[in-house]
GROMACS .gro file of N, CA, C and O in nm:
model
  456
    1MET      N    1  -1.452   0.631  -0.232
    1MET     CA    2  -1.322   0.561  -0.132
    1MET      C    3  -1.194   0.553  -0.168
    1MET      O    4  -1.193   0.499  -0.308
    2LYS      N    5  -1.125   0.628  -0.132
    2LYS     CA    6  -0.971   0.598  -0.155
    2LYS      C    7  -0.951   0.412  -0.138
    2LYS      O    8  -0.986   0.394  -0.080
    3LYS      N    9  -0.816   0.355  -0.203
    3LYS     CA   10  -0.773   0.280  -0.219
    3LYS      C   11  -0.744   0.311  -0.032
    3LYS      O   12  -0.725   0.106   0.010
    4TYR      N   13  -0.638   0.391  -0.025
    4TYR     CA   14  -0.602   0.353   0.168
    4TYR      C   15  -0.662   0.347   0.242
    4TYR      O   16  -0.676   0.344   0.376
    5GLU      N   17  -0.864   0.352   0.202
    5GLU     CA   18  -0.930   0.406   0.294
    5GLU      C   19  -1.017   0.218   0.341
    5GLU      O   20  -1.077   0.251   0.334
    6ILE      N   21  -0.953   0.196   0.218
    6ILE     CA   22  -1.061   0.102   0.233
    6ILE      C   23  -0.885  -0.076   0.328
    6ILE      O   24  -0.817  -0.062   0.351
    7VAL      N   25  -0.998  -0.137   0.429
    7VAL     CA   26  -1.002  -0.245   0.485
    7VAL      C   27  -1.008  -0.410   0.377
    7VAL      O   28  -1.112  -0.409   0.329
    8LYS      N   29  -0.877  -0.439   0.352
    8LYS     CA   30  -0.887  -0.588   0.292
    8LYS      C   31  -0.820  -0.696   0.346
    8LYS      O   32  -0.887  -0.817   0.287
    9LYS      N   33  -0.737  -0.662   0.478
    9LYS     CA   34  -0.669  -0.826   0.508
    9LYS      C   35  -0.807  -0.907   0.601
    9LYS      O   36  -0.875  -0.817   0.658
   10ASN      N   37  -0.785  -1.033   0.602
   10ASN     CA   38  -0.887  -1.058   0.661
   10ASN      C   39  -0.801  -1.070   0.764
   10ASN      O   40  -0.954  -1.053   0.890
   11SER      N   41  -0.723  -1.057   0.853
   11SER     CA   42  -0.708  -1.008   0.967
   11SER      C   43  -0.736  -0.893   1.030
   11SER      O   44  -0.763  -0.878   1.180
   12ASP      N   45  -0.754  -0.802   0.954
   12ASP     CA   46  -0.805  -0.645   0.986
   12ASP      C   47  -0.990  -0.660   1.056
   12ASP      O   48  -1.043  -0.594   1.136
   13PHE      N   49  -1.053  -0.743   0.931
   13PHE     CA   50  -1.185  -0.755   0.972
   13PHE      C   51  -1.193  -0.825   1.113
   13PHE      O   52  -1.258  -0.839   1.167
   14ASN      N   53  -1.142  -0.945   1.101
   14ASN     CA   54  -1.169  -1.019   1.228
   14ASN      C   55  -1.147  -0.933   1.343
   14ASN      O   56  -1.186  -0.974   1.389
   15ASP      N   57  -1.010  -0.849   1.281
   15ASP     CA   58  -0.971  -0.784   1.456
   15ASP      C   59  -1.109  -0.664   1.531
   15ASP      O   60  -1.145  -0.636   1.586
   16ILE      N   61  -1.077  -0.619   1.390
   16ILE     CA   62  -1.242  -0.497   1.406
   16ILE      C   63  -1.364  -0.584   1.433
   16ILE      O   64  -1.425  -0.531   1.536
   17ILE      N   65  -1.404  -0.714   1.460
   17ILE     CA   66  -1.525  -0.745   1.455
   17ILE      C   67  -1.518  -0.848   1.584
   17ILE      O   68  -1.651  -0.806   1.661
   18ASN      N   69  -1.430  -0.902   1.589
   18ASN     CA   70  -1.363  -0.974   1.687
   18ASN      C   71  -1.407  -0.836   1.869
   18ASN      O   72  -1.403  -0.914   1.974
   19LYS      N   73  -1.308  -0.773   1.857
   19LYS     CA   74  -1.273  -0.674   1.955
   19LYS      C   75  -1.367  -0.523   1.956
   19LYS      O   76  -1.350  -0.458   2.041
   20GLY      N   77  -1.429  -0.486   1.855
   20GLY     CA   78  -1.495  -0.339   1.864
   20GLY      C   79  -1.610  -0.375   1.840
   20GLY      O   80  -1.673  -0.435   1.903
   21ALA      N   81  -1.664  -0.216   1.857
   21ALA     CA   82  -1.859  -0.248   1.929
   21ALA      C   83  -1.963  -0.221   1.764
   21ALA      O   84  -1.884  -0.273   1.701
   22TYR      N   85  -2.064  -0.274   1.783
   22TYR     CA   86  -2.172  -0.237   1.686
   22TYR      C   87  -2.287  -0.239   1.666
   22TYR      O   88  -2.309  -0.176   1.794
   23LEU      N   89  -2.323  -0.276   1.560
   23LEU     CA   90  -2.451  -0.147   1.610
   23LEU      C   91  -2.535  -0.232   1.482
   23LEU      O   92  -2.522  -0.206   1.416
   24LYS      N   93  -2.685  -0.254   1.449
   24LYS     CA   94  -2.748  -0.291   1.420
   24LYS      C   95  -2.899  -0.246   1.418
   24LYS      O   96  -2.935  -0.192   1.473
   25ASN      N   97  -2.914  -0.296   1.242
   25ASN     CA   98  -3.041  -0.255   1.235
   25ASN      C   99  -3.129  -0.369   1.127
   25ASN      O  100  -3.026  -0.459   1.067
   26LYS      N  101  -3.264  -0.320   1.064
   26LYS     CA  102  -3.260  -0.394   0.968
   26LYS      C  103  -3.195  -0.490   0.833
   26LYS      O  104  -3.212  -0.615   0.793
   27TYR      N  105  -3.079  -0.401   0.830
   27TYR     CA  106  -3.052  -0.393   0.684
   27TYR      C  107  -2.882  -0.419   0.690
   27TYR      O  108  -2.815  -0.409   0.619
   28TYR      N  109  -2.784  -0.333   0.837
   28TYR     CA  110  -2.674  -0.363   0.788
   28TYR      C  111  -2.651  -0.387   0.932
   28TYR      O  112  -2.697  -0.382   1.069
   29SER      N  113  -2.512  -0.468   0.970
   29SER     CA  114  -2.428  -0.396   1.104
   29SER      C  115  -2.365  -0.361   1.130
   29SER      O  116  -2.231  -0.392   0.976
   30ILE      N  117  -2.335  -0.307   1.090
   30ILE     CA  118  -2.166  -0.235   1.129
   30ILE      C  119  -2.038  -0.285   1.242
   30ILE      O  120  -2.130  -0.222   1.398
   31TYR      N  121  -2.001  -0.294   1.252
   31TYR     CA  122  -1.871  -0.276   1.374
   31TYR      C  123  -1.765  -0.134   1.353
   31TYR      O  124  -1.736  -0.138   1.233
   32TYR      N  125  -1.738  -0.113   1.496
   32TYR     CA  126  -1.620  -0.019   1.421
   32TYR      C  127  -1.596   0.004   1.594
   32TYR      O  128  -1.595  -0.095   1.620
   33LYS      N  129  -1.410   0.033   1.526
   33LYS     CA  130  -1.317   0.031   1.611
   33LYS      C  131  -1.208   0.174   1.616
   33LYS      O  132  -1.231   0.178   1.500
   34ASN      N  133  -1.194   0.227   1.729
   34ASN     CA  134  -1.034   0.281   1.698
   34ASN      C  135  -0.975   0.255   1.637
   34ASN      O  136  -0.923   0.136   1.599
   35SER      N  137  -0.841   0.356   1.583
   35SER     CA  138  -0.803   0.354   1.539
   35SER      C  139  -0.621   0.399   1.484
   35SER      O  140  -0.701   0.560   1.569
   36SER      N  141  -0.519   0.443   1.547
   36SER     CA  142  -0.437   0.530   1.517
   36SER      C  143  -0.411   0.602   1.379
   36SER      O  144  -0.328   0.720   1.359
   37LEU      N  145  -0.500   0.600   1.293
   37LEU     CA  146  -0.497   0.689   1.091
   37LEU      C  147  -0.569   0.729   1.194
   37LEU      O  148  -0.639   0.824   1.304
   38THR      N  149  -0.574   0.880   1.074
   38THR     CA  150  -0.620   0.942   1.125
   38THR      C  151  -0.753   1.032   0.998
   38THR      O  152  -0.766   1.136   0.984
   39TYR      N  153  -0.791   0.871   0.935
   39TYR     CA  154  -0.884   0.894   0.833
   39TYR      C  155  -0.970   0.832   0.835
   39TYR      O  156  -0.862   0.661   0.958
   40PRO      N  157  -1.080   0.747   0.822
   40PRO     CA  158  -1.146   0.644   0.843
   40PRO      C  159  -1.060   0.556   0.730
   40PRO      O  160  -1.068   0.586   0.586
   41ARG      N  161  -1.121   0.395   0.789
   41ARG     CA  162  -1.136   0.276   0.682
   41ARG      C  163  -1.218   0.198   0.690
   41ARG      O  164  -1.300   0.229   0.791
   42PHE      N  165  -1.326   0.173   0.598
   42PHE     CA  166  -1.376   0.092   0.555
   42PHE      C  167  -1.400  -0.065   0.511
   42PHE      O  168  -1.299  -0.066   0.412
   43GLY      N  169  -1.446  -0.134   0.586
   43GLY     CA  170  -1.482  -0.275   0.502
   43GLY      C  171  -1.597  -0.315   0.444
   43GLY      O  172  -1.661  -0.283   0.574
   44LEU      N  173  -1.631  -0.365   0.308
   44LEU     CA  174  -1.806  -0.369   0.313
   44LEU      C  175  -1.714  -0.544   0.283
   44LEU      O  176  -1.703  -0.602   0.200
   45ALA      N  177  -1.867  -0.585   0.381
   45ALA     CA  178  -1.905  -0.765   0.346
   45ALA      C  179  -2.059  -0.841   0.283
   45ALA      O  180  -2.138  -0.753   0.349
   46VAL      N  181  -2.107  -0.881   0.174
   46VAL     CA  182  -2.238  -0.846   0.123
   46VAL      C  183  -2.258  -1.068   0.153
   46VAL      O  184  -2.130  -1.125   0.036
   47SER      N  185  -2.320  -1.085   0.159
   47SER     CA  186  -2.314  -1.184   0.198
   47SER      C  187  -2.415  -1.305   0.036
   47SER      O  188  -2.459  -1.201   0.010
   48LYS      N  189  -2.315  -1.415   0.076
   48LYS     CA  190  -2.391  -1.472  -0.086
   48LYS      C  191  -2.549  -1.540  -0.087
   48LYS      O  192  -2.628  -1.539  -0.158
   49LYS      N  193  -2.565  -1.515   0.078
   49LYS     CA  194  -2.792  -1.510   0.051
   49LYS      C  195  -2.801  -1.423   0.052
   49LYS      O  196  -2.973  -1.386  -0.033
   50CYS      N  197  -2.792  -1.286  -0.032
   50CYS     CA  198  -2.779  -1.137  -0.110
   50CYS      C  199  -2.799  -1.136  -0.272
   50CYS      O  200  -2.921  -1.140  -0.291
   51GLY      N  201  -2.771  -1.272  -0.293
   51GLY     CA  202  -2.807  -1.281  -0.480
   51GLY      C  203  -2.659  -1.336  -0.493
   51GLY      O  204  -2.549  -1.369  -0.432
   52ASN      N  205  -2.691  -1.370  -0.651
   52ASN     CA  206  -2.495  -1.421  -0.748
   52ASN      C  207  -2.449  -1.299  -0.718
   52ASN      O  208  -2.484  -1.172  -0.692
   53ALA      N  209  -2.328  -1.280  -0.768
   53ALA     CA  210  -2.248  -1.210  -0.787
   53ALA      C  211  -2.249  -1.099  -0.833
   53ALA      O  212  -2.197  -0.944  -0.822
   54VAL      N  213  -2.319  -1.053  -0.966
   54VAL     CA  214  -2.420  -0.966  -1.051
   54VAL      C  215  -2.481  -0.830  -0.874
   54VAL      O  216  -2.392  -0.802  -0.909
   55VAL      N  217  -2.556  -0.911  -0.882
   55VAL     CA  218  -2.599  -0.825  -0.716
   55VAL      C  219  -2.513  -0.750  -0.699
   55VAL      O  220  -2.525  -0.710  -0.588
   56ARG      N  221  -2.465  -0.892  -0.576
   56ARG     CA  222  -2.368  -0.851  -0.419
   56ARG      C  223  -2.284  -0.748  -0.488
   56ARG      O  224  -2.231  -0.627  -0.424
   57ASN      N  225  -2.180  -0.690  -0.612
   57ASN     CA  226  -2.170  -0.604  -0.651
   57ASN      C  227  -2.198  -0.493  -0.732
   57ASN      O  228  -2.168  -0.362  -0.678
   58LYS      N  229  -2.321  -0.523  -0.748
   58LYS     CA  230  -2.398  -0.390  -0.727
   58LYS      C  231  -2.407  -0.291  -0.608
   58LYS      O  232  -2.385  -0.230  -0.633
   59ILE      N  233  -2.475  -0.358  -0.517
   59ILE     CA  234  -2.514  -0.356  -0.323
   59ILE      C  235  -2.362  -0.289  -0.307
   59ILE      O  236  -2.362  -0.171  -0.247
   60LYS      N  237  -2.264  -0.308  -0.341
   60LYS     CA  238  -2.123  -0.340  -0.320
   60LYS      C  239  -2.092  -0.201  -0.378
   60LYS      O  240  -2.040  -0.062  -0.315
   61ARG      N  241  -2.095  -0.173  -0.516
   61ARG     CA  242  -2.098  -0.043  -0.568
   61ARG      C  243  -2.210   0.145  -0.467
   61ARG      O  244  -2.142   0.225  -0.461
   62GLN      N  245  -2.326   0.072  -0.482
   62GLN     CA  246  -2.427   0.125  -0.379
   62GLN      C  247  -2.376   0.171  -0.284
   62GLN      O  248  -2.400   0.337  -0.167
   63LEU      N  249  -2.312   0.051  -0.165
   63LEU     CA  250  -2.273   0.129  -0.102
   63LEU      C  251  -2.125   0.181  -0.038
   63LEU      O  252  -2.122   0.336  -0.008
   64ARG      N  253  -2.107   0.211  -0.163
   64ARG     CA  254  -1.905   0.275  -0.157
   64ARG      C  255  -1.994   0.394  -0.183
   64ARG      O  256  -1.938   0.531  -0.137
   65MET      N  257  -2.076   0.422  -0.281
   65MET     CA  258  -2.139   0.614  -0.335
   65MET      C  259  -2.233   0.644  -0.215
   65MET      O  260  -2.156   0.750  -0.207
   66ILE      N  261  -2.285   0.545  -0.142
   66ILE     CA  262  -2.342   0.545   0.001
   66ILE      C  263  -2.175   0.620   0.112
   66ILE      O  264  -2.245   0.772   0.145
   67VAL      N  265  -2.117   0.572   0.103
   67VAL     CA  266  -2.013   0.589   0.211
   67VAL      C  267  -1.957   0.721   0.137
   67VAL      O  268  -1.898   0.815   0.229
   68ASP      N  269  -1.918   0.716   0.005
   68ASP     CA  270  -1.839   0.829  -0.009
   68ASP      C  271  -1.995   1.010  -0.030
   68ASP      O  272  -1.896   1.050   0.039
   69ASN      N  273  -2.008   0.955  -0.045
   69ASN     CA  274  -2.127   1.126   0.038
   69ASN      C  275  -2.155   1.156   0.124
   69ASN      O  276  -2.193   1.263   0.179
   70HIS      N  277  -2.167   1.044   0.204
   70HIS     CA  278  -2.187   1.138   0.357
   70HIS      C  279  -2.075   1.079   0.464
   70HIS      O  280  -2.073   1.075   0.599
   71LYS      N  281  -1.959   1.119   0.376
   71LYS     CA  282  -1.809   1.059   0.485
   71LYS      C  283  -1.833   1.175   0.631
   71LYS      O  284  -1.690   1.144   0.655
   72GLU      N  285  -1.849   1.276   0.577
   72GLU     CA  286  -1.835   1.384   0.707
   72GLU      C  287  -1.954   1.293   0.823
   72GLU      O  288  -1.899   1.363   0.925
   73LEU      N  289  -1.999   1.199   0.801
   73LEU     CA  290  -2.043   1.165   0.911
   73LEU      C  291  -1.950   1.029   1.024
   73LEU      O  292  -2.057   0.987   1.134
   74PHE      N  293  -1.856   1.002   0.936
   74PHE     CA  294  -1.758   0.887   1.004
   74PHE      C  295  -1.663   1.022   1.079
   74PHE      O  296  -1.595   1.075   1.003
   75ASN      N  297  -1.640   0.917   1.224
   75ASN     CA  298  -1.567   0.953   1.304
   75ASN      C  299  -1.361   0.943   1.202
   75ASN      O  300  -1.385   0.833   1.149
   76ASN      N  301  -1.282   1.025   1.218
   76ASN     CA  302  -1.211   1.023   1.107
   76ASN      C  303  -1.057   0.901   1.182
   76ASN      O  304  -1.012   0.883   1.158
   77ASN      N  305  -1.063   0.938   1.293
   77ASN     CA  306  -0.971   0.801   1.370
   77ASN      C  307  -0.993   0.632   1.397
   77ASN      O  308  -1.027   0.588   1.497
   78MET      N  309  -1.179   0.605   1.292
   78MET     CA  310  -1.194   0.462   1.312
   78MET      C  311  -1.214   0.434   1.195
   78MET      O  312  -1.215   0.444   1.111
   79GLU      N  313  -1.214   0.268   1.203
   79GLU     CA  314  -1.198   0.194   1.172
   79GLU      C  315  -1.386   0.135   1.155
   79GLU      O  316  -1.382   0.039   1.279
   80TYR      N  317  -1.433   0.105   1.001
   80TYR     CA  318  -1.544   0.053   0.963
   80TYR      C  319  -1.557  -0.119   0.962
   80TYR      O  320  -1.505  -0.133   0.832
   81ILE      N  321  -1.696  -0.157   0.961
   81ILE     CA  322  -1.689  -0.288   0.891
   81ILE      C  323  -1.840  -0.276   0.872
   81ILE      O  324  -1.878  -0.274   0.970
   82ILE      N  325  -1.879  -0.251   0.811
   82ILE     CA  326  -2.064  -0.227   0.708
   82ILE      C  327  -2.059  -0.374   0.652
   82ILE      O  328  -1.999  -0.447   0.542
   83LEU      N  329  -2.150  -0.477   0.707
   83LEU     CA  330  -2.222  -0.613   0.663
   83LEU      C  331  -2.371  -0.543   0.679
   83LEU      O  332  -2.416  -0.529   0.697
   84VAL      N  333  -2.375  -0.611   0.535
   84VAL     CA  334  -2.481  -0.636   0.440
   84VAL      C  335  -2.617  -0.727   0.487
   84VAL      O  336  -2.511  -0.840   0.479
   85ARG      N  337  -2.718  -0.734   0.543
   85ARG     CA  338  -2.794  -0.827   0.531
   85ARG      C  339  -2.920  -0.877   0.398
   85ARG      O  340  -2.865  -0.779   0.360
   86LYS      N  341  -2.968  -0.968   0.427
   86LYS     CA  342  -3.045  -1.024   0.333
   86LYS      C  343  -3.120  -0.930   0.250
   86LYS      O  344  -3.173  -0.930   0.108
   87GLY      N  345  -3.219  -0.892   0.345
   87GLY     CA  346  -3.331  -0.791   0.299
   87GLY      C  347  -3.286  -0.666   0.239
   87GLY      O  348  -3.373  -0.604   0.207
   88ILE      N  349  -3.222  -0.647   0.281
   88ILE     CA  350  -3.167  -0.485   0.109
   88ILE      C  351  -3.137  -0.497  -0.020
   88ILE      O  352  -3.188  -0.441  -0.071
   89VAL      N  353  -3.179  -0.646  -0.075
   89VAL     CA  354  -3.223  -0.705  -0.217
   89VAL      C  355  -3.359  -0.612  -0.199
   89VAL      O  356  -3.377  -0.623  -0.359
   90ASP      N  357  -3.426  -0.599  -0.163
   90ASP     CA  358  -3.568  -0.577  -0.164
   90ASP      C  359  -3.618  -0.441  -0.164
   90ASP      O  360  -3.700  -0.412  -0.195
   91ILE      N  361  -3.541  -0.385  -0.142
   91ILE     CA  362  -3.498  -0.209  -0.138
   91ILE      C  363  -3.451  -0.111  -0.218
   91ILE      O  364  -3.326  -0.190  -0.303
   92SER      N  365  -3.515   0.036  -0.259
   92SER     CA  366  -3.467   0.123  -0.305
   92SER      C  367  -3.345   0.166  -0.251
   92SER      O  368  -3.275   0.130  -0.142
   93PHE      N  369  -3.245   0.214  -0.329
   93PHE     CA  370  -3.086   0.291  -0.370
   93PHE      C  371  -3.125   0.391  -0.219
   93PHE      O  372  -3.061   0.454  -0.120
   94LYS      N  373  -3.227   0.501  -0.256
   94LYS     CA  374  -3.305   0.561  -0.098
   94LYS      C  375  -3.288   0.512   0.025
   94LYS      O  376  -3.278   0.555   0.150
   95GLN      N  377  -3.324   0.415   0.007
   95GLN     CA  378  -3.405   0.365   0.130
   95GLN      C  379  -3.260   0.295   0.187
   95GLN      O  380  -3.257   0.275   0.392
   96MET      N  381  -3.192   0.210   0.149
   96MET     CA  382  -3.071   0.230   0.197
   96MET      C  383  -2.964   0.246   0.233
   96MET      O  384  -2.929   0.264   0.334
   97GLU      N  385  -2.987   0.439   0.155
   97GLU     CA  386  -2.882   0.528   0.192
   97GLU      C  387  -2.949   0.573   0.326
   97GLU      O  388  -2.902   0.606   0.422
   98ASP      N  389  -3.069   0.578   0.323
   98ASP     CA  390  -3.165   0.681   0.441
   98ASP      C  391  -3.114   0.563   0.586
   98ASP      O  392  -3.088   0.656   0.668
   99SER      N  393  -3.151   0.404   0.534
   99SER     CA  394  -3.045   0.301   0.686
   99SER      C  395  -2.991   0.281   0.707
   99SER      O  396  -2.969   0.344   0.816
  100LEU      N  397  -2.875   0.346   0.593
  100LEU     CA  398  -2.723   0.397   0.678
  100LEU      C  399  -2.671   0.438   0.762
  100LEU      O  400  -2.672   0.536   0.800
  101VAL      N  401  -2.699   0.583   0.695
  101VAL     CA  402  -2.764   0.705   0.728
  101VAL      C  403  -2.802   0.755   0.903
  101VAL      O  404  -2.753   0.755   0.997
  102GLU      N  405  -2.907   0.732   0.871
  102GLU     CA  406  -3.024   0.654   1.066
  102GLU      C  407  -2.879   0.626   1.147
  102GLU      O  408  -2.854   0.642   1.281
  103LEU      N  409  -2.832   0.501   1.115
  103LEU     CA  410  -2.727   0.397   1.155
  103LEU      C  411  -2.584   0.475   1.240
  103LEU      O  412  -2.606   0.455   1.318
  104ILE      N  413  -2.592   0.522   1.139
  104ILE     CA  414  -2.468   0.586   1.151
  104ILE      C  415  -2.493   0.706   1.244
  104ILE      O  416  -2.404   0.759   1.352
  105THR      N  417  -2.604   0.829   1.242
  105THR     CA  418  -2.624   0.887   1.307
  105THR      C  419  -2.582   0.883   1.433
  105THR      O  420  -2.654   0.912   1.575
  106ARG      N  421  -2.692   0.760   1.489
  106ARG     CA  422  -2.736   0.687   1.617
  106ARG      C  423  -2.593   0.619   1.671
  106ARG      O  424  -2.594   0.719   1.828
  107LYS      N  425  -2.478   0.589   1.588
  107LYS     CA  426  -2.382   0.550   1.683
  107LYS      C  427  -2.297   0.691   1.691
  107LYS      O  428  -2.219   0.691   1.823
  108GLU      N  429  -2.279   0.885   1.648
  108GLU     CA  430  -2.271   0.939   1.641
  108GLU      C  431  -2.367   1.013   1.806
  108GLU      O  432  -2.229   1.021   1.877
  109SER      N  433  -2.502   0.959   1.744
  109SER     CA  434  -2.516   1.056   1.907
  109SER      C  435  -2.504   0.976   2.044
  109SER      O  436  -2.468   0.995   2.152
  110LEU      N  437  -2.448   0.863   2.051
  110LEU     CA  438  -2.405   0.763   2.114
  110LEU      C  439  -2.290   0.758   2.201
  110LEU      O  440  -2.241   0.791   2.282
  111ASN      N  441  -2.180   0.810   2.085
  111ASN     CA  442  -2.063   0.897   2.131
  111ASN      C  443  -2.025   1.021   2.219
  111ASN      O  444  -1.971   1.011   2.299
  112GLU      N  445  -2.157   1.064   2.183
  112GLU     CA  446  -2.153   1.221   2.260
  112GLU      C  447  -2.216   1.198   2.360
  112GLU      O  448  -2.168   1.254   2.478
  113LYS      N  449  -2.352   1.095   2.414
  113LYS     CA  450  -2.385   1.087   2.523
  113LYS      C  451  -2.217   1.056   2.673
  113LYS      O  452  -2.230   1.091   2.734
  114ASN      N  453  -2.173   0.954   2.573
  114ASN     CA  454  -2.033   0.869   2.685
  114ASN      C  455  -1.914   0.975   2.707
  114ASN      O  456  -1.874   1.091   2.648
   0.00000   0.00000   0.00000
């Protein structure tokens, strides 16, 4: 992810979470909202319940890699907040990737129906 594609401000996080739609599965909660920008923006949040700082940073690095590899699945004019749930510590990188891709494709199929 490029620097300009990252949501960092707490007010932006709260705005997307409070006013946006969401999807959930066993490992992720994704909040998303329309944006006036021409590129997607992402915010990542990993709870302290997932482990110590080393574990949380590893999960964030893996998530950034997954998002970079599958950027074509995300809408260009949206902002996303990806919240990680506690159970993610026990699964492999491939399972993390499959779970996130499945959730995003489910979101896209919901948008096409509407």
